[in-house]
Short mmCIF file of C-alpha atoms in Angstrom, two decimals:
data_model
loop_
_atom_site.label_atom_id
_atom_site.label_comp_id
_atom_site.label_asym_id
_atom_site.label_seq_id
_atom_site.Cartn_x
_atom_site.Cartn_y
_atom_site.Cartn_z
CA UNK A 335 113.61 93.18 83.17
CA UNK A 336 113.41 89.91 81.39
CA UNK A 337 109.93 89.03 79.92
CA UNK A 338 108.30 85.75 80.81
CA UNK A 339 108.91 82.87 78.42
CA UNK A 340 105.12 82.68 77.65
CA UNK A 341 105.18 86.25 76.35
CA UNK A 342 108.22 85.84 74.25
CA UNK A 343 106.84 82.57 72.73
CA UNK A 344 103.52 84.36 72.10
CA UNK A 345 104.97 87.35 70.33
CA UNK A 346 103.92 87.65 66.64
CA UNK A 347 107.57 88.22 65.73
CA UNK A 348 108.22 84.68 66.94
CA UNK A 349 105.53 83.16 64.76
CA UNK A 350 102.76 83.19 67.29
CA UNK A 351 100.13 85.56 68.57
CA UNK A 352 97.80 86.68 65.82
CA UNK A 353 98.10 83.50 63.87
CA UNK A 354 97.46 81.41 66.98
CA UNK A 355 94.66 83.45 68.41
CA UNK A 356 92.11 80.69 67.85
CA UNK A 357 94.18 78.07 69.56
CA UNK A 358 95.78 79.83 72.57
CA UNK A 359 98.30 78.10 74.73
CA UNK A 360 96.99 76.71 78.07
CA UNK A 361 97.09 79.25 80.87
CA UNK A 362 97.38 76.73 83.70
CA UNK A 363 100.55 75.89 85.58
CA UNK A 364 103.03 73.54 83.94
CA UNK A 365 106.52 72.56 85.22
CA UNK A 366 108.12 73.64 81.95
CA UNK A 367 106.91 77.28 82.20
CA UNK A 368 106.66 77.77 86.01
CA UNK A 369 109.49 75.93 87.71
CA UNK A 370 112.21 78.18 89.16
CA UNK A 371 115.76 76.55 88.87
CA UNK A 372 116.83 77.85 92.29
CA UNK A 373 113.65 76.53 93.86
CA UNK A 374 114.38 73.01 92.48
CA UNK A 375 117.93 73.09 93.99
CA UNK A 376 116.43 74.07 97.42
CA UNK A 377 113.71 71.49 97.33
CA UNK A 378 110.93 74.11 97.08
CA UNK A 379 108.91 72.61 94.23
CA UNK A 380 106.04 71.96 96.58
CA UNK A 381 105.86 75.70 97.46
CA UNK A 382 105.71 76.51 93.84
CA UNK A 383 102.89 74.09 93.09
CA UNK A 384 100.92 75.31 96.15
CA UNK A 385 101.50 78.87 94.98
CA UNK A 386 100.31 78.16 91.45
CA UNK A 387 97.32 76.39 92.75
CA UNK A 388 96.49 79.36 94.97
CA UNK A 389 96.61 81.75 92.13
CA UNK A 390 94.53 79.76 89.61
CA UNK A 391 91.20 79.24 91.34
CA UNK A 392 89.01 81.83 89.62
CA UNK A 393 86.02 80.71 87.50
CA UNK A 394 83.94 83.09 85.47
CA UNK A 395 81.37 83.68 88.34
CA UNK A 396 84.17 84.63 90.73
CA UNK A 397 85.71 86.81 87.98
CA UNK A 398 82.38 88.67 87.74
CA UNK A 399 82.46 89.22 91.49
CA UNK A 400 85.95 90.57 91.32
CA UNK A 401 84.95 92.93 88.52
CA UNK A 402 81.92 94.02 90.45
CA UNK A 403 84.22 94.79 93.51
CA UNK A 404 86.50 96.83 91.24
CA UNK A 405 83.86 98.54 89.22
CA UNK A 406 80.50 99.07 90.99
CA UNK A 407 80.84 101.41 93.91
CA UNK A 408 82.31 104.92 93.63
CA UNK A 409 81.16 105.10 90.04
CA UNK A 410 77.48 104.73 90.93
CA UNK A 411 77.80 107.47 93.66
CA UNK A 412 78.88 110.06 91.17
CA UNK A 413 76.42 109.39 88.37
CA UNK A 414 73.44 111.52 89.58
CA UNK A 415 75.63 114.64 89.72
CA UNK A 416 76.78 113.92 86.16
CA UNK A 417 73.10 113.78 85.10
CA UNK A 418 72.65 117.16 86.75
CA UNK A 419 75.45 118.65 84.53
CA UNK A 420 74.50 116.92 81.22
CA UNK A 421 70.76 116.73 81.50
CA UNK A 422 68.60 113.59 81.53
CA UNK A 423 68.85 112.74 77.76
CA UNK A 424 72.64 113.21 77.48
CA UNK A 425 73.08 111.43 80.83
CA UNK A 426 71.25 108.31 79.72
CA UNK A 427 72.94 108.23 76.34
CA UNK A 428 76.37 108.52 78.09
CA UNK A 429 75.58 105.80 80.61
CA UNK A 430 74.43 103.33 77.93
CA UNK A 431 76.90 104.33 75.25
CA UNK A 432 80.03 104.42 77.32
CA UNK A 433 78.93 101.16 78.99
CA UNK A 434 78.64 99.35 75.64
CA UNK A 435 82.07 100.80 74.60
CA UNK A 436 83.55 99.41 77.79
CA UNK A 437 82.07 95.98 77.19
CA UNK A 438 83.56 95.95 73.73
CA UNK A 439 87.06 97.15 74.77
CA UNK A 440 87.10 94.58 77.63
CA UNK A 441 86.32 91.92 75.02
CA UNK A 442 89.40 93.01 73.12
CA UNK A 443 91.49 92.80 76.37
CA UNK A 444 90.18 89.27 77.04
CA UNK A 445 91.00 88.14 73.46
CA UNK A 446 94.53 89.50 73.82
CA UNK A 447 94.91 87.48 77.04
CA UNK A 448 93.76 84.36 75.26
CA UNK A 449 96.10 84.98 72.31
CA UNK A 450 99.10 85.77 74.55
CA UNK A 451 98.56 83.71 77.78
CA UNK A 452 101.79 85.03 79.32
CA UNK A 453 100.31 88.50 79.63
CA UNK A 454 99.74 88.77 83.42
CA UNK A 455 98.74 92.45 83.66
CA UNK A 456 98.43 95.55 81.45
CA UNK A 457 102.18 96.26 81.71
CA UNK A 458 102.94 92.99 79.78
CA UNK A 459 100.42 94.08 77.10
CA UNK A 460 102.47 97.25 76.87
CA UNK A 461 105.56 95.15 76.33
CA UNK A 462 103.89 93.45 73.35
CA UNK A 463 103.01 96.76 71.81
CA UNK A 464 106.21 98.76 72.54
CA UNK A 465 108.85 96.45 73.88
CA UNK A 466 110.42 97.13 77.25
CA UNK A 467 109.57 100.90 77.20
CA UNK A 468 105.85 99.99 76.83
CA UNK A 469 106.10 97.50 79.61
CA UNK A 470 107.58 99.97 81.99
CA UNK A 471 105.23 102.79 80.96
CA UNK A 472 102.00 100.73 81.13
CA UNK A 473 103.06 99.24 84.44
CA UNK A 474 103.74 102.64 85.86
CA UNK A 475 100.35 103.95 84.67
CA UNK A 476 98.53 100.92 86.02
CA UNK A 477 100.13 101.20 89.46
CA UNK A 478 99.30 104.97 89.60
CA UNK A 479 95.68 104.29 88.55
CA UNK A 480 95.28 101.68 91.28
CA UNK A 481 96.77 103.98 93.89
CA UNK A 482 94.46 106.71 92.80
CA UNK A 483 91.52 104.33 92.98
CA UNK A 484 92.36 103.35 96.56
CA UNK A 485 92.80 107.03 97.29
CA UNK A 486 89.35 107.84 96.01
CA UNK A 487 87.91 105.13 98.30
CA UNK A 488 89.90 106.54 101.24
CA UNK A 489 88.36 109.98 100.55
CA UNK A 490 84.90 108.51 100.28
CA UNK A 491 85.48 106.68 103.58
CA UNK A 492 86.45 110.02 105.24
CA UNK A 493 83.23 111.57 103.89
CA UNK A 494 81.26 108.62 105.17
CA UNK A 495 82.69 108.73 108.66
CA UNK A 496 82.14 112.41 109.00
CA UNK A 497 78.46 112.13 108.05
CA UNK A 498 77.81 108.99 110.14
CA UNK A 499 79.27 110.45 113.30
CA UNK A 500 77.97 113.95 112.56
CA UNK A 501 80.93 115.27 114.42
CA UNK A 502 82.49 118.65 113.70
CA UNK A 503 84.96 118.22 116.62
CA UNK A 504 86.97 115.42 115.08
CA UNK A 505 89.59 116.43 112.53
CA UNK A 506 88.92 115.03 109.05
CA UNK A 507 92.40 113.77 108.98
CA UNK A 508 91.62 111.31 111.74
CA UNK A 509 88.72 109.89 109.74
CA UNK A 510 91.03 109.61 106.65
CA UNK A 511 93.62 107.73 108.74
CA UNK A 512 90.88 105.36 110.06
CA UNK A 513 89.79 104.79 106.45
CA UNK A 514 93.32 104.02 105.39
CA UNK A 515 93.83 101.54 108.19
CA UNK A 516 90.67 99.67 107.20
CA UNK A 517 91.75 99.60 103.55
CA UNK A 518 95.11 98.17 104.65
CA UNK A 519 93.62 95.38 106.71
CA UNK A 520 91.26 94.41 103.84
CA UNK A 521 94.31 94.32 101.43
CA UNK A 522 96.09 91.63 103.38
CA UNK A 523 94.76 88.67 101.23
CA UNK A 524 97.00 88.34 98.19
CA UNK A 525 94.74 86.01 96.16
CA UNK A 526 91.73 87.30 94.23
CA UNK A 527 89.88 84.06 94.93
CA UNK A 528 90.29 84.85 98.66
CA UNK A 529 88.67 88.22 98.12
CA UNK A 530 85.82 86.94 96.01
CA UNK A 531 83.52 86.09 98.85
CA UNK A 532 83.67 89.72 100.00
CA UNK A 533 82.30 90.63 96.56
CA UNK A 534 78.80 89.38 97.61
CA UNK A 535 78.92 91.72 100.59
CA UNK A 536 80.21 94.51 98.38
CA UNK A 537 77.36 94.11 95.84
CA UNK A 538 74.56 93.85 98.50
CA UNK A 539 76.09 96.92 100.16
CA UNK A 540 76.05 99.21 97.17
CA UNK A 541 72.62 98.09 95.93
CA UNK A 542 71.18 98.51 99.40
CA UNK A 543 72.78 101.99 99.76
CA UNK A 544 71.56 103.04 96.33
CA UNK A 545 68.10 101.69 96.93
CA UNK A 546 67.83 103.54 100.24
CA UNK A 547 68.98 106.75 98.49
CA UNK A 548 66.50 106.41 95.64
CA UNK A 549 63.53 105.67 97.99
CA UNK A 550 64.45 108.52 100.30
CA UNK A 551 64.88 111.01 97.55
CA UNK A 552 61.66 109.80 95.95
CA UNK A 553 59.75 110.35 99.15
CA UNK A 554 61.23 113.73 99.51
CA UNK A 555 60.47 114.68 95.92
CA UNK A 556 56.87 113.37 96.30
CA UNK A 557 56.25 115.37 99.44
CA UNK A 558 57.47 118.61 97.87
CA UNK A 559 55.79 117.78 94.55
CA UNK A 560 57.64 116.04 91.78
CA UNK A 561 56.46 118.71 89.35
CA UNK A 562 58.44 121.23 91.33
CA UNK A 563 61.76 119.33 90.94
CA UNK A 564 64.00 121.27 88.62
CA UNK A 565 65.31 118.46 86.43
CA UNK A 566 65.62 118.83 82.80
CA UNK A 567 65.96 116.73 79.69
CA UNK A 568 68.67 119.05 78.45
CA UNK A 569 71.57 120.77 80.27
CA UNK A 570 70.23 123.65 82.45
CA UNK A 571 71.68 127.08 82.46
CA UNK A 572 75.02 127.48 80.76
CA UNK A 573 77.28 124.71 82.01
CA UNK A 574 80.95 125.36 81.44
CA UNK A 575 83.24 123.08 79.43
CA UNK A 576 84.82 121.94 82.65
CA UNK A 577 81.56 121.02 84.31
CA UNK A 578 80.42 118.96 81.34
CA UNK A 579 83.66 117.19 80.94
CA UNK A 580 83.98 116.37 84.63
CA UNK A 581 80.51 114.84 84.38
CA UNK A 582 81.57 112.71 81.39
CA UNK A 583 84.75 111.79 83.08
CA UNK A 584 82.86 110.55 86.15
CA UNK A 585 80.71 108.32 83.96
CA UNK A 586 83.90 107.02 82.33
CA UNK A 587 85.36 106.27 85.77
CA UNK A 588 82.30 104.19 86.56
CA UNK A 589 83.30 101.79 83.78
CA UNK A 590 86.84 101.34 84.89
CA UNK A 591 86.98 97.55 85.10
CA UNK A 592 89.02 96.98 82.08
CA UNK A 593 92.34 97.93 83.66
CA UNK A 594 92.45 94.93 85.95
CA UNK A 595 91.00 92.40 83.62
CA UNK A 596 94.38 90.96 82.56
CA UNK A 597 95.39 90.56 86.28
CA UNK A 598 91.99 88.80 87.11
CA UNK A 599 92.10 86.58 84.09
CA UNK A 600 95.56 85.40 85.03
CA UNK A 601 94.03 83.65 88.04
CA UNK A 602 91.17 81.89 86.07
CA UNK A 603 91.36 78.18 85.62
CA UNK A 604 89.27 78.54 82.35
CA UNK A 605 90.04 82.01 80.96
CA UNK A 606 87.93 81.39 77.83
CA UNK A 607 84.89 81.94 79.95
CA UNK A 608 85.75 85.66 80.43
CA UNK A 609 83.03 86.81 77.92
CA UNK A 610 80.33 85.66 80.37
CA UNK A 611 81.77 87.90 83.10
CA UNK A 612 82.13 91.08 81.06
CA UNK A 613 78.64 90.79 79.54
CA UNK A 614 77.18 90.12 83.04
CA UNK A 615 78.96 93.03 84.57
CA UNK A 616 78.56 95.36 81.69
CA UNK A 617 74.75 95.04 81.53
CA UNK A 618 74.50 95.12 85.27
CA UNK A 619 76.45 98.34 85.34
CA UNK A 620 74.46 99.95 82.59
CA UNK A 621 71.24 99.17 84.38
CA UNK A 622 72.38 100.32 87.83
CA UNK A 623 74.06 103.46 86.66
CA UNK A 624 71.29 104.59 84.30
CA UNK A 625 68.52 103.86 86.88
CA UNK A 626 70.50 105.53 89.69
CA UNK A 627 71.40 108.54 87.77
CA UNK A 628 68.05 109.11 86.14
CA UNK A 629 65.83 108.49 89.26
CA UNK A 630 67.81 110.39 91.76
CA UNK A 631 68.28 113.33 89.45
CA UNK A 632 64.55 113.33 88.66
CA UNK A 633 63.80 113.28 92.45
CA UNK A 634 66.32 115.80 93.53
CA UNK A 635 67.03 118.10 90.50
CA UNK A 636 70.04 120.06 89.58
CA UNK A 637 71.16 120.42 93.21
CA UNK A 638 71.88 116.68 93.62
CA UNK A 639 75.15 116.23 95.49
CA UNK A 640 78.13 113.96 94.93
CA UNK A 641 78.46 111.32 96.35
CA UNK A 642 74.73 110.85 95.70
CA UNK A 643 74.20 109.52 99.21
CA UNK A 644 74.45 113.15 100.45
CA UNK A 645 71.19 113.96 98.72
CA UNK A 646 69.12 111.62 100.89
CA UNK A 647 68.75 113.89 103.90
CA UNK A 648 70.87 114.02 107.08
CA UNK A 649 69.47 110.95 108.82
CA UNK A 650 69.03 108.76 105.79
CA UNK A 651 72.46 109.79 104.58
CA UNK A 652 73.90 108.39 107.77
CA UNK A 653 72.18 105.07 107.32
CA UNK A 654 73.08 104.86 103.62
CA UNK A 655 76.71 105.70 104.35
CA UNK A 656 76.82 103.04 107.02
CA UNK A 657 75.35 100.50 104.67
CA UNK A 658 77.86 101.61 101.97
CA UNK A 659 80.92 101.25 104.21
CA UNK A 660 81.70 97.62 102.96
CA UNK A 661 81.64 98.65 99.29
CA UNK A 662 83.76 101.74 99.99
CA UNK A 663 86.55 99.76 101.69
CA UNK A 664 86.36 96.48 99.81
CA UNK A 665 86.48 98.17 96.47
CA UNK A 666 89.35 100.30 97.57
CA UNK A 667 91.30 97.30 98.88
CA UNK A 668 91.21 95.48 95.54
CA UNK A 669 93.17 98.25 93.96
CA UNK A 670 95.89 97.86 96.57
CA UNK A 671 95.96 94.08 96.05
CA UNK A 672 96.25 94.22 92.26
CA UNK A 673 99.09 96.91 92.47
CA UNK A 674 100.76 94.91 95.22
CA UNK A 675 100.57 91.64 93.27
CA UNK A 676 102.12 93.40 90.24
CA UNK A 677 105.01 94.98 92.09
CA UNK A 678 105.65 91.94 94.41
CA UNK A 679 105.65 89.58 91.40
CA UNK A 680 108.26 91.78 89.61
CA UNK A 681 110.52 92.14 92.62
CA UNK A 682 110.53 88.42 93.29
CA UNK A 683 109.96 87.12 89.76
CA UNK A 684 112.57 84.36 90.16
CA UNK A 685 111.87 83.48 93.71
CA UNK A 686 109.18 81.50 95.59
CA UNK A 687 108.66 84.69 97.67
CA UNK A 688 106.35 85.87 94.93
CA UNK A 689 103.70 83.30 95.94
CA UNK A 690 103.22 84.94 99.43
CA UNK A 691 103.10 81.56 101.13
CA UNK A 692 106.32 81.70 103.01
CA UNK A 693 107.44 83.90 105.99
CA UNK A 694 109.51 86.21 103.77
CA UNK A 695 106.64 86.30 101.29
CA UNK A 696 104.17 87.52 103.90
CA UNK A 697 106.58 90.02 105.49
CA UNK A 698 107.40 91.62 102.10
CA UNK A 699 103.79 91.61 101.09
CA UNK A 700 102.63 93.40 104.22
CA UNK A 701 105.39 95.98 103.87
CA UNK A 702 104.40 96.61 100.23
CA UNK A 703 100.75 97.07 100.82
CA UNK A 704 101.40 99.29 103.69
CA UNK A 705 103.47 101.60 101.49
CA UNK A 706 100.79 101.63 98.72
CA UNK A 707 98.08 102.42 101.25
CA UNK A 708 100.15 105.32 102.66
CA UNK A 709 100.57 106.68 99.11
CA UNK A 710 96.77 106.36 98.51
CA UNK A 711 96.08 108.25 101.66
CA UNK A 712 98.41 111.10 100.64
CA UNK A 713 96.52 111.38 97.34
CA UNK A 714 93.11 111.43 99.19
CA UNK A 715 94.37 114.25 101.46
CA UNK A 716 96.09 116.14 98.66
CA UNK A 717 92.97 116.21 96.44
CA UNK A 718 90.17 116.48 99.05
CA UNK A 719 87.12 116.71 96.72
CA UNK A 720 85.31 113.75 95.30
CA UNK A 721 84.26 114.59 91.70
CA UNK A 722 87.66 116.12 90.69
CA UNK A 723 89.59 113.16 92.12
CA UNK A 724 87.43 110.80 90.07
CA UNK A 725 87.83 112.96 87.01
CA UNK A 726 91.59 113.15 87.32
CA UNK A 727 91.72 109.39 87.55
CA UNK A 728 89.46 108.87 84.56
CA UNK A 729 91.33 111.37 82.39
CA UNK A 730 94.83 110.17 83.19
CA UNK A 731 94.34 106.34 83.31
CA UNK A 732 90.82 104.99 82.51
CA UNK A 733 90.79 106.85 79.21
CA UNK A 734 93.75 104.74 78.13
CA UNK A 735 93.25 101.39 79.77
CA UNK A 736 89.50 101.22 79.00
CA UNK A 737 89.26 103.14 75.62
CA UNK A 738 92.15 104.30 73.54
CA UNK A 739 94.60 101.49 74.19
CA UNK A 740 92.30 98.48 73.43
CA UNK A 741 91.72 99.65 69.81
CA UNK A 742 95.54 99.84 69.40
CA UNK A 743 95.86 96.29 70.69
CA UNK A 744 93.22 95.17 68.24
CA UNK A 745 95.06 96.78 65.37
CA UNK A 746 98.53 95.42 66.18
CA UNK A 747 97.79 92.19 68.10
CA UNK A 748 94.43 90.74 66.93
CA UNK A 749 93.73 91.94 63.49
CA UNK A 750 94.22 89.49 60.61
CA UNK A 751 94.77 90.98 57.23
CA UNK A 752 94.53 94.59 56.08
CA UNK A 753 92.45 97.03 58.06
CA UNK A 754 90.42 97.96 55.04
CA UNK A 755 89.57 94.38 54.08
CA UNK A 756 85.90 93.36 54.12
CA UNK A 757 86.21 91.39 57.33
CA UNK A 758 88.02 94.07 59.13
CA UNK A 759 86.55 97.41 57.80
CA UNK A 760 83.69 97.66 60.27
CA UNK A 761 85.82 96.87 63.39
CA UNK A 762 88.56 99.27 62.03
CA UNK A 763 85.96 102.14 61.93
CA UNK A 764 84.57 101.25 65.33
CA UNK A 765 88.05 101.09 66.90
CA UNK A 766 89.05 104.33 65.33
CA UNK A 767 86.11 106.17 66.95
CA UNK A 768 86.72 104.41 70.30
CA UNK A 769 90.45 105.48 70.11
CA UNK A 770 89.45 109.12 69.37
CA UNK A 771 86.89 109.06 72.19
CA UNK A 772 89.58 107.92 74.72
CA UNK A 773 91.99 110.70 73.58
CA UNK A 774 89.21 113.30 73.94
CA UNK A 775 88.50 112.09 77.50
CA UNK A 776 92.30 112.25 78.21
CA UNK A 777 92.82 115.80 77.08
CA UNK A 778 89.44 117.30 77.92
CA UNK A 779 89.03 115.59 81.23
CA UNK A 780 92.50 116.48 82.43
CA UNK A 781 92.08 120.14 81.48
CA UNK A 782 88.62 120.34 83.10
CA UNK A 783 89.82 118.73 86.33
CA UNK A 784 92.78 121.03 86.73
CA UNK A 785 90.65 124.07 85.98
CA UNK A 786 87.97 123.00 88.45
CA UNK A 787 90.53 122.32 91.09
CA UNK A 788 92.01 125.74 90.75
CA UNK A 789 88.57 127.28 90.95
CA UNK A 790 87.72 125.41 94.12
CA UNK A 791 90.83 126.44 95.84
CA UNK A 792 90.47 130.04 94.56
CA UNK A 793 86.93 130.32 95.90
CA UNK A 794 87.60 128.47 99.16
CA UNK A 795 85.10 125.71 98.45
CA UNK A 796 87.38 123.03 99.89
CA UNK A 797 89.87 122.89 102.73
CA UNK A 798 93.63 122.84 102.13
CA UNK A 799 95.45 119.49 101.92
CA UNK A 800 96.19 117.73 105.25
CA UNK A 801 94.03 120.12 107.29
CA UNK A 802 90.92 119.53 109.42
CA UNK A 803 88.35 121.26 107.13
CA UNK A 804 85.11 119.79 106.09
CA UNK A 805 85.04 117.26 103.24
#
């Protein structure tokens, strides 16, 4: 694979990058960097210009909406059960602490994008760090994470349909297929700007669903006596290492927006405004997750279920799941779109087909997102339990993209001077601890998830893959 001219020009080895961080190259379209020679010969310059205009319409507000679509959804539904495993104090500390770390690492990613405008996605950042091997490795990891993300939403959709219909006569595989089809249809738009308007529906959907769940569980807790609810400031009983780490991994998953930040910023017309987006989203996430986790755990106690909507009672759960359907499917579709854009752009890097504004472009795009959706559906069926699927995703991918890789990028791509110099020492220490935290999540989370999956199958708590058992 040949790297884009912008990345090569921005490589520190070529005299750019770190030294030019304060004066990044423009990220907009220009004939010198975007024109394709074969396109000029065929008179297709107009298609190129239309394609570039199509993919550079995001402002910081729309970027915030896109990050909300990606981030706030599945994560919020898993937080209360994490509080039940960790206890109230540790749950609040983890929600706030991990949220602040996610804001910081996203700031690093944004700064890398400004310093190296040719970085279009996380794979390109891997190329800056490790050459072609890094590009291929990071790209592969990113695509896998996005497929797992869509698979998680497909599984949540299956759970939602089963509870909404309250039907034990319909095979769960049917519901998962229906969910996959909806995810596919919502993945058809190839531009993030075209998806941004759905973000408002997405946000209203999850806030309303969470609000209904909090109110319902609060009423139930009041009726039975809040003093009787068995919540605790500290972990109750003797939680296993696996239980604790799955809880932490699920909180980590809730702050997974960093992995797509490169891709989203590549469509911004003013990428320097990214800080407004990450602070808005980060604070919003911290508030929503902490309030959701703390209140529902306080109202329900240690028996709170995951997703949290299941704790609202049968009737209210149906209503809440119905209201949550938009966020379940819109958030899942964005993962398919990001992965599709990455793959499609690589396959047709030197062709106008990459702009998805020609017949061939649309046909190849539809085929690609169909394949990605099928893969996500297979994952949802192969790992048919919510918490462990989120934990696996967090351990394998979010731990790197959101935590241990950004400190590495700061050290090699953004740092000026020695790490122990006065201006760098504090950030060097911070980045070291963030790096270690990411590695701990990787190792501990993966071990815990695998162990819990084995226990679930051993005890018969879940149905076998691709069968009609309950989810």
